[in-house]
Amino acid sequence: EGYEVMVSRPEAIFHRTEDGNLLEPLESLYVDLPNENLGDILQSIANRKGEILGMDHHASRVSIEAIIPTRGLIGFETDLVNLTRGEGLMSHLFREYAPFKGEISGRGRGVMVSMENGVSTAYALNNIQARGRLFIGPQEDVYEGMIVGENARPGDLPVNPCKAKHLTNMRSQGEGKGIQLEAPLRMTLERAIEYIDIDEYVEATPKSLRLRKRILDATARKRAAAA
């Protein structure tokens, strides 16, 4: 596919004071959105360790001014677009360095990780999609450690997207029914970078965009997590 670029999750630049205190960059955040979406956006800002400075209601919209850690902005624009159905506007500007505000919770769900190399099959994906949301379709090249979907539950789930249906001489009940796969979620580069966790990469080529674990081998990942 030509060249390949590996992109990790963005990270804020931290500083330490002479007495060892950890400082992080804060941003002034300005959001304009419809009134009916105010509660959801305030919750999103709070989850990202943001602090509301003021609100201004005008007609059917409301403007918010807040302070938020730079790392809290990762993925916020996607939340704003989704929660307001594209009607929300935002801008932000570096404000200052301030004491670290604590950990920000991650995406809350794990991912489904391929444990095989090969080509995905509709039969395998039909079974996998019951566990979460697919990122790939049938007849796509996959490899061990590649992320093929989002798990509906916390924690990563190893799956085999290449499994083929065994052929037998016996006809089973329901045989002949067509497999119906939901359309896979295709991410843009920006959305993929926001989505990945700290132990994952976005793999970008001129023809495709994939998500993968930093450590492809499942056994090696377990050893690294336990270290």
PDB file of C-alpha atoms in Angstrom:
ATOM      1  CA  GLU A   1       0.000   0.000   0.000  1.00  0.00           C
ATOM      2  CA  GLY A   2       2.984   2.326  -0.382  1.00  0.00           C
ATOM      3  CA  TYR A   3       4.097   3.963   2.857  1.00  0.00           C
ATOM      4  CA  GLU A   4       2.734   3.448   6.379  1.00  0.00           C
ATOM      5  CA  VAL A   5       2.455   5.883   9.283  1.00  0.00           C
ATOM      6  CA  MET A   6       1.896   4.846  12.905  1.00  0.00           C
ATOM      7  CA  VAL A   7       0.159   7.424  15.110  1.00  0.00           C
ATOM      8  CA  SER A   8      -0.208   7.206  18.884  1.00  0.00           C
ATOM      9  CA  ARG A   9      -2.699   8.965  21.133  1.00  0.00           C
ATOM     10  CA  PRO A  10      -1.823  12.672  21.618  1.00  0.00           C
ATOM     11  CA  GLU A  11      -0.347  13.587  24.989  1.00  0.00           C
ATOM     12  CA  ALA A  12      -0.128  16.927  26.769  1.00  0.00           C
ATOM     13  CA  ILE A  13       3.284  18.297  27.780  1.00  0.00           C
ATOM     14  CA  PHE A  14       3.639  18.326  31.573  1.00  0.00           C
ATOM     15  CA  HIS A  15       6.099  20.302  33.687  1.00  0.00           C
ATOM     16  CA  ARG A  16       7.404  19.878  37.220  1.00  0.00           C
ATOM     17  CA  THR A  17       8.166  22.733  39.562  1.00  0.00           C
ATOM     18  CA  GLU A  18      11.411  22.942  41.509  1.00  0.00           C
ATOM     19  CA  ASP A  19       9.678  21.380  44.513  1.00  0.00           C
ATOM     20  CA  GLY A  20       8.406  18.448  42.422  1.00  0.00           C
ATOM     21  CA  ASN A  21       4.764  19.438  41.864  1.00  0.00           C
ATOM     22  CA  LEU A  22       3.303  18.285  38.536  1.00  0.00           C
ATOM     23  CA  LEU A  23       1.827  21.010  36.320  1.00  0.00           C
ATOM     24  CA  GLU A  24      -0.323  20.556  33.227  1.00  0.00           C
ATOM     25  CA  PRO A  25      -1.535  22.974  30.508  1.00  0.00           C
ATOM     26  CA  LEU A  26      -5.045  24.392  30.818  1.00  0.00           C
ATOM     27  CA  GLU A  27      -7.148  25.852  28.006  1.00  0.00           C
ATOM     28  CA  SER A  28      -9.867  28.471  27.922  1.00  0.00           C
ATOM     29  CA  LEU A  29     -12.805  26.741  26.228  1.00  0.00           C
ATOM     30  CA  TYR A  30     -15.708  28.531  24.544  1.00  0.00           C
ATOM     31  CA  VAL A  31     -18.746  26.526  23.420  1.00  0.00           C
ATOM     32  CA  ASP A  32     -21.950  27.687  21.724  1.00  0.00           C
ATOM     33  CA  LEU A  33     -24.783  25.147  21.485  1.00  0.00           C
ATOM     34  CA  PRO A  34     -28.574  24.657  21.491  1.00  0.00           C
ATOM     35  CA  ASN A  35     -30.276  24.917  24.894  1.00  0.00           C
ATOM     36  CA  GLU A  36     -31.604  21.349  24.768  1.00  0.00           C
ATOM     37  CA  ASN A  37     -28.069  19.903  24.680  1.00  0.00           C
ATOM     38  CA  LEU A  38     -26.726  21.914  27.621  1.00  0.00           C
ATOM     39  CA  GLY A  39     -26.948  19.124  30.208  1.00  0.00           C
ATOM     40  CA  ASP A  40     -25.058  16.587  28.090  1.00  0.00           C
ATOM     41  CA  ILE A  41     -22.264  19.031  27.265  1.00  0.00           C
ATOM     42  CA  LEU A  42     -21.880  20.153  30.883  1.00  0.00           C
ATOM     43  CA  GLN A  43     -21.552  16.494  31.883  1.00  0.00           C
ATOM     44  CA  SER A  44     -18.929  15.908  29.189  1.00  0.00           C
ATOM     45  CA  ILE A  45     -16.913  18.924  30.356  1.00  0.00           C
ATOM     46  CA  ALA A  46     -17.136  17.782  33.989  1.00  0.00           C
ATOM     47  CA  ASN A  47     -15.977  14.262  33.058  1.00  0.00           C
ATOM     48  CA  ARG A  48     -12.923  15.848  31.434  1.00  0.00           C
ATOM     49  CA  LYS A  49     -11.999  17.776  34.614  1.00  0.00           C
ATOM     50  CA  GLY A  50     -13.326  21.042  33.204  1.00  0.00           C
ATOM     51  CA  GLU A  51     -14.574  23.970  35.303  1.00  0.00           C
ATOM     52  CA  ILE A  52     -17.428  26.214  34.158  1.00  0.00           C
ATOM     53  CA  LEU A  53     -16.697  29.946  34.480  1.00  0.00           C
ATOM     54  CA  GLY A  54     -19.929  31.300  33.060  1.00  0.00           C
ATOM     55  CA  MET A  55     -22.960  30.778  30.812  1.00  0.00           C
ATOM     56  CA  ASP A  56     -24.880  33.236  28.656  1.00  0.00           C
ATOM     57  CA  HIS A  57     -28.349  32.346  27.342  1.00  0.00           C
ATOM     58  CA  HIS A  58     -29.509  34.005  24.133  1.00  0.00           C
ATOM     59  CA  ALA A  59     -32.699  32.953  22.323  1.00  0.00           C
ATOM     60  CA  SER A  60     -32.555  29.178  21.735  1.00  0.00           C
ATOM     61  CA  ARG A  61     -28.810  28.855  22.323  1.00  0.00           C
ATOM     62  CA  VAL A  62     -26.356  29.125  25.187  1.00  0.00           C
ATOM     63  CA  SER A  63     -22.681  30.098  25.323  1.00  0.00           C
ATOM     64  CA  ILE A  64     -20.344  28.453  27.832  1.00  0.00           C
ATOM     65  CA  GLU A  65     -16.947  29.617  29.028  1.00  0.00           C
ATOM     66  CA  ALA A  66     -14.858  27.018  30.833  1.00  0.00           C
ATOM     67  CA  ILE A  67     -11.334  26.043  31.840  1.00  0.00           C
ATOM     68  CA  ILE A  68     -10.300  22.533  30.833  1.00  0.00           C
ATOM     69  CA  PRO A  69      -7.034  20.553  30.787  1.00  0.00           C
ATOM     70  CA  THR A  70      -5.525  20.293  27.310  1.00  0.00           C
ATOM     71  CA  ARG A  71      -5.721  16.492  27.540  1.00  0.00           C
ATOM     72  CA  GLY A  72      -9.447  16.832  28.275  1.00  0.00           C
ATOM     73  CA  LEU A  73      -9.983  18.326  24.820  1.00  0.00           C
ATOM     74  CA  ILE A  74      -8.961  15.068  23.137  1.00  0.00           C
ATOM     75  CA  GLY A  75     -12.222  13.706  21.763  1.00  0.00           C
ATOM     76  CA  PHE A  76     -14.370  16.579  23.053  1.00  0.00           C
ATOM     77  CA  GLU A  77     -15.082  17.986  19.597  1.00  0.00           C
ATOM     78  CA  THR A  78     -16.436  14.595  18.516  1.00  0.00           C
ATOM     79  CA  ASP A  79     -18.692  14.534  21.597  1.00  0.00           C
ATOM     80  CA  LEU A  80     -19.900  18.041  20.795  1.00  0.00           C
ATOM     81  CA  VAL A  81     -20.736  17.167  17.192  1.00  0.00           C
ATOM     82  CA  ASN A  82     -22.526  13.943  18.165  1.00  0.00           C
ATOM     83  CA  LEU A  83     -24.465  15.342  21.127  1.00  0.00           C
ATOM     84  CA  THR A  84     -25.618  18.486  19.291  1.00  0.00           C
ATOM     85  CA  ARG A  85     -26.093  16.777  15.893  1.00  0.00           C
ATOM     86  CA  GLY A  86     -23.554  19.135  14.365  1.00  0.00           C
ATOM     87  CA  GLU A  87     -25.056  22.358  15.763  1.00  0.00           C
ATOM     88  CA  GLY A  88     -22.406  22.979  18.438  1.00  0.00           C
ATOM     89  CA  LEU A  89     -19.456  25.335  17.938  1.00  0.00           C
ATOM     90  CA  MET A  90     -16.250  25.480  19.959  1.00  0.00           C
ATOM     91  CA  SER A  91     -12.925  27.267  20.195  1.00  0.00           C
ATOM     92  CA  HIS A  92     -10.105  27.095  22.716  1.00  0.00           C
ATOM     93  CA  LEU A  93      -6.932  28.941  23.633  1.00  0.00           C
ATOM     94  CA  PHE A  94      -3.988  28.097  25.873  1.00  0.00           C
ATOM     95  CA  ARG A  95      -4.440  29.711  29.284  1.00  0.00           C
ATOM     96  CA  GLU A  96      -1.748  28.645  31.760  1.00  0.00           C
ATOM     97  CA  TYR A  97       0.022  25.798  33.510  1.00  0.00           C
ATOM     98  CA  ALA A  98      -1.656  24.693  36.734  1.00  0.00           C
ATOM     99  CA  PRO A  99      -1.488  21.769  39.200  1.00  0.00           C
ATOM    100  CA  PHE A 100      -2.447  18.379  37.737  1.00  0.00           C
ATOM    101  CA  LYS A 101      -6.217  17.869  38.009  1.00  0.00           C
ATOM    102  CA  GLY A 102      -6.244  14.074  38.271  1.00  0.00           C
ATOM    103  CA  GLU A 103      -6.874  11.197  35.912  1.00  0.00           C
ATOM    104  CA  ILE A 104      -9.537  11.460  33.210  1.00  0.00           C
ATOM    105  CA  SER A 105     -11.551   8.293  32.603  1.00  0.00           C
ATOM    106  CA  GLY A 106     -11.054   6.577  29.247  1.00  0.00           C
ATOM    107  CA  ARG A 107     -13.565   5.449  26.654  1.00  0.00           C
ATOM    108  CA  GLY A 108     -15.220   3.006  29.090  1.00  0.00           C
ATOM    109  CA  ARG A 109     -15.331   0.080  26.652  1.00  0.00           C
ATOM    110  CA  GLY A 110     -12.745  -2.380  25.471  1.00  0.00           C
ATOM    111  CA  VAL A 111     -11.948  -3.433  21.926  1.00  0.00           C
ATOM    112  CA  MET A 112     -12.172  -6.691  19.999  1.00  0.00           C
ATOM    113  CA  VAL A 113      -8.690  -7.769  18.943  1.00  0.00           C
ATOM    114  CA  SER A 114      -7.915 -10.292  16.214  1.00  0.00           C
ATOM    115  CA  MET A 115      -5.938 -13.317  17.377  1.00  0.00           C
ATOM    116  CA  GLU A 116      -5.347 -14.627  13.843  1.00  0.00           C
ATOM    117  CA  ASN A 117      -3.747 -13.585  10.553  1.00  0.00           C
ATOM    118  CA  GLY A 118      -5.810 -13.973   7.400  1.00  0.00           C
ATOM    119  CA  VAL A 119      -8.920 -12.688   5.642  1.00  0.00           C
ATOM    120  CA  SER A 120     -12.129 -11.883   7.517  1.00  0.00           C
ATOM    121  CA  THR A 121     -15.214 -13.963   6.750  1.00  0.00           C
ATOM    122  CA  ALA A 122     -18.890 -13.058   6.942  1.00  0.00           C
ATOM    123  CA  TYR A 123     -19.517 -16.190   9.024  1.00  0.00           C
ATOM    124  CA  ALA A 124     -17.019 -15.118  11.697  1.00  0.00           C
ATOM    125  CA  LEU A 125     -18.103 -11.473  11.721  1.00  0.00           C
ATOM    126  CA  ASN A 126     -21.732 -12.509  12.136  1.00  0.00           C
ATOM    127  CA  ASN A 127     -20.814 -14.175  15.425  1.00  0.00           C
ATOM    128  CA  ILE A 128     -18.504 -11.364  16.524  1.00  0.00           C
ATOM    129  CA  GLN A 129     -20.990  -8.533  15.933  1.00  0.00           C
ATOM    130  CA  ALA A 130     -23.161  -9.893  18.757  1.00  0.00           C
ATOM    131  CA  ARG A 131     -20.353  -8.830  21.127  1.00  0.00           C
ATOM    132  CA  GLY A 132     -20.085  -5.207  19.983  1.00  0.00           C
ATOM    133  CA  ARG A 133     -19.579  -2.875  17.010  1.00  0.00           C
ATOM    134  CA  LEU A 134     -17.499  -3.960  14.003  1.00  0.00           C
ATOM    135  CA  PHE A 135     -14.779  -1.814  12.447  1.00  0.00           C
ATOM    136  CA  ILE A 136     -14.221  -4.118   9.452  1.00  0.00           C
ATOM    137  CA  GLY A 137     -16.276  -5.944   6.839  1.00  0.00           C
ATOM    138  CA  PRO A 138     -15.874  -9.375   5.218  1.00  0.00           C
ATOM    139  CA  GLN A 139     -12.977 -10.188   2.877  1.00  0.00           C
ATOM    140  CA  GLU A 140     -10.584  -7.737   4.528  1.00  0.00           C
ATOM    141  CA  ASP A 141      -6.987  -8.571   5.421  1.00  0.00           C
ATOM    142  CA  VAL A 142      -6.473  -8.774   9.182  1.00  0.00           C
ATOM    143  CA  TYR A 143      -3.536  -9.681  11.397  1.00  0.00           C
ATOM    144  CA  GLU A 144      -2.904 -10.659  15.007  1.00  0.00           C
ATOM    145  CA  GLY A 145      -3.214  -7.637  17.281  1.00  0.00           C
ATOM    146  CA  MET A 146      -5.397  -5.663  14.855  1.00  0.00           C
ATOM    147  CA  ILE A 147      -8.482  -4.040  16.402  1.00  0.00           C
ATOM    148  CA  VAL A 148     -11.546  -5.231  14.484  1.00  0.00           C
ATOM    149  CA  GLY A 149     -14.317  -3.747  16.623  1.00  0.00           C
ATOM    150  CA  GLU A 150     -15.449  -2.236  19.907  1.00  0.00           C
ATOM    151  CA  ASN A 151     -16.397  -4.546  22.749  1.00  0.00           C
ATOM    152  CA  ALA A 152     -19.776  -3.772  24.308  1.00  0.00           C
ATOM    153  CA  ARG A 153     -18.183  -4.284  27.743  1.00  0.00           C
ATOM    154  CA  PRO A 154     -15.053  -2.987  29.482  1.00  0.00           C
ATOM    155  CA  GLY A 155     -11.894  -4.938  28.752  1.00  0.00           C
ATOM    156  CA  ASP A 156     -10.405  -6.250  25.528  1.00  0.00           C
ATOM    157  CA  LEU A 157     -11.838  -9.343  23.842  1.00  0.00           C
ATOM    158  CA  PRO A 158      -9.727 -11.653  21.617  1.00  0.00           C
ATOM    159  CA  VAL A 159     -11.687 -12.816  18.560  1.00  0.00           C
ATOM    160  CA  ASN A 160     -11.092 -14.802  15.370  1.00  0.00           C
ATOM    161  CA  PRO A 161     -12.516 -12.837  12.413  1.00  0.00           C
ATOM    162  CA  CYS A 162     -11.083 -15.368   9.935  1.00  0.00           C
ATOM    163  CA  LYS A 163     -13.027 -18.416  11.105  1.00  0.00           C
ATOM    164  CA  ALA A 164     -14.790 -20.257   8.280  1.00  0.00           C
ATOM    165  CA  LYS A 165     -17.907 -22.389   8.516  1.00  0.00           C
ATOM    166  CA  HIS A 166     -17.148 -26.103   8.534  1.00  0.00           C
ATOM    167  CA  LEU A 167     -18.719 -27.960   5.623  1.00  0.00           C
ATOM    168  CA  THR A 168     -20.568 -31.186   6.480  1.00  0.00           C
ATOM    169  CA  ASN A 169     -22.919 -33.614   4.772  1.00  0.00           C
ATOM    170  CA  MET A 170     -25.633 -32.885   7.347  1.00  0.00           C
ATOM    171  CA  ARG A 171     -28.093 -30.045   6.835  1.00  0.00           C
ATOM    172  CA  SER A 172     -28.721 -28.018   9.990  1.00  0.00           C
ATOM    173  CA  GLN A 173     -31.870 -26.168  10.978  1.00  0.00           C
ATOM    174  CA  GLY A 174     -31.830 -22.655   9.563  1.00  0.00           C
ATOM    175  CA  GLU A 175     -29.300 -23.520   6.884  1.00  0.00           C
ATOM    176  CA  GLY A 176     -29.590 -21.276   3.868  1.00  0.00           C
ATOM    177  CA  LYS A 177     -30.579 -18.176   5.771  1.00  0.00           C
ATOM    178  CA  GLY A 178     -28.562 -15.179   4.657  1.00  0.00           C
ATOM    179  CA  ILE A 179     -26.063 -13.571   7.018  1.00  0.00           C
ATOM    180  CA  GLN A 180     -26.921  -9.955   7.772  1.00  0.00           C
ATOM    181  CA  LEU A 181     -23.970  -7.853   8.880  1.00  0.00           C
ATOM    182  CA  GLU A 182     -24.317  -4.342  10.213  1.00  0.00           C
ATOM    183  CA  ALA A 183     -22.304  -1.718   8.352  1.00  0.00           C
ATOM    184  CA  PRO A 184     -18.860  -1.401   9.978  1.00  0.00           C
ATOM    185  CA  LEU A 185     -17.890   1.848  11.656  1.00  0.00           C
ATOM    186  CA  ARG A 186     -15.350   3.639   9.442  1.00  0.00           C
ATOM    187  CA  MET A 187     -13.388   6.320  11.272  1.00  0.00           C
ATOM    188  CA  THR A 188     -11.614   9.364   9.951  1.00  0.00           C
ATOM    189  CA  LEU A 189      -7.986   9.835  10.975  1.00  0.00           C
ATOM    190  CA  GLU A 190      -8.984  12.523  13.489  1.00  0.00           C
ATOM    191  CA  ARG A 191     -11.686  10.337  15.052  1.00  0.00           C
ATOM    192  CA  ALA A 192      -9.365   7.323  15.197  1.00  0.00           C
ATOM    193  CA  ILE A 193      -6.651   9.316  16.995  1.00  0.00           C
ATOM    194  CA  GLU A 194      -9.226  10.473  19.544  1.00  0.00           C
ATOM    195  CA  TYR A 195     -10.551   6.934  19.986  1.00  0.00           C
ATOM    196  CA  ILE A 196      -7.395   4.904  20.621  1.00  0.00           C
ATOM    197  CA  ASP A 197      -6.091   4.180  24.101  1.00  0.00           C
ATOM    198  CA  ILE A 198      -2.537   4.626  25.327  1.00  0.00           C
ATOM    199  CA  ASP A 199      -1.564   1.047  24.349  1.00  0.00           C
ATOM    200  CA  GLU A 200      -2.825   1.372  20.766  1.00  0.00           C
ATOM    201  CA  TYR A 201      -1.799   2.858  17.415  1.00  0.00           C
ATOM    202  CA  VAL A 202      -3.552   4.180  14.334  1.00  0.00           C
ATOM    203  CA  GLU A 203      -1.977   2.612  11.236  1.00  0.00           C
ATOM    204  CA  ALA A 204      -2.458   4.879   8.225  1.00  0.00           C
ATOM    205  CA  THR A 205      -1.591   4.071   4.598  1.00  0.00           C
ATOM    206  CA  PRO A 206      -2.673   5.749   1.338  1.00  0.00           C
ATOM    207  CA  LYS A 207      -5.397   3.101   0.936  1.00  0.00           C
ATOM    208  CA  SER A 208      -6.596   2.234   4.421  1.00  0.00           C
ATOM    209  CA  LEU A 209      -6.840   3.167   8.075  1.00  0.00           C
ATOM    210  CA  ARG A 210      -6.520   0.510  10.769  1.00  0.00           C
ATOM    211  CA  LEU A 211      -6.367   0.390  14.551  1.00  0.00           C
ATOM    212  CA  ARG A 212      -3.958  -1.973  16.297  1.00  0.00           C
ATOM    213  CA  LYS A 213      -2.394  -2.763  19.633  1.00  0.00           C
ATOM    214  CA  ARG A 214       1.138  -1.476  20.182  1.00  0.00           C
ATOM    215  CA  ILE A 215       2.170  -5.017  21.107  1.00  0.00           C
ATOM    216  CA  LEU A 216       0.644  -7.388  18.570  1.00  0.00           C
ATOM    217  CA  ASP A 217       1.295 -10.694  20.348  1.00  0.00           C
ATOM    218  CA  ALA A 218      -1.375 -11.444  22.974  1.00  0.00           C
ATOM    219  CA  THR A 219       1.018 -13.242  25.329  1.00  0.00           C
ATOM    220  CA  ALA A 220       3.526 -10.393  25.158  1.00  0.00           C
ATOM    221  CA  ARG A 221       0.733  -7.895  25.900  1.00  0.00           C
ATOM    222  CA  LYS A 222      -0.243  -9.807  29.031  1.00  0.00           C
ATOM    223  CA  ARG A 223       3.364  -9.900  30.222  1.00  0.00           C
ATOM    224  CA  ALA A 224       3.760  -6.166  29.593  1.00  0.00           C
ATOM    225  CA  ALA A 225       0.521  -5.385  31.457  1.00  0.00           C
ATOM    226  CA  ALA A 226       1.641  -7.456  34.446  1.00  0.00           C
ATOM    227  CA  ALA A 227       5.113  -5.893  34.567  1.00  0.00           C
TER     228      ALA A 227
END
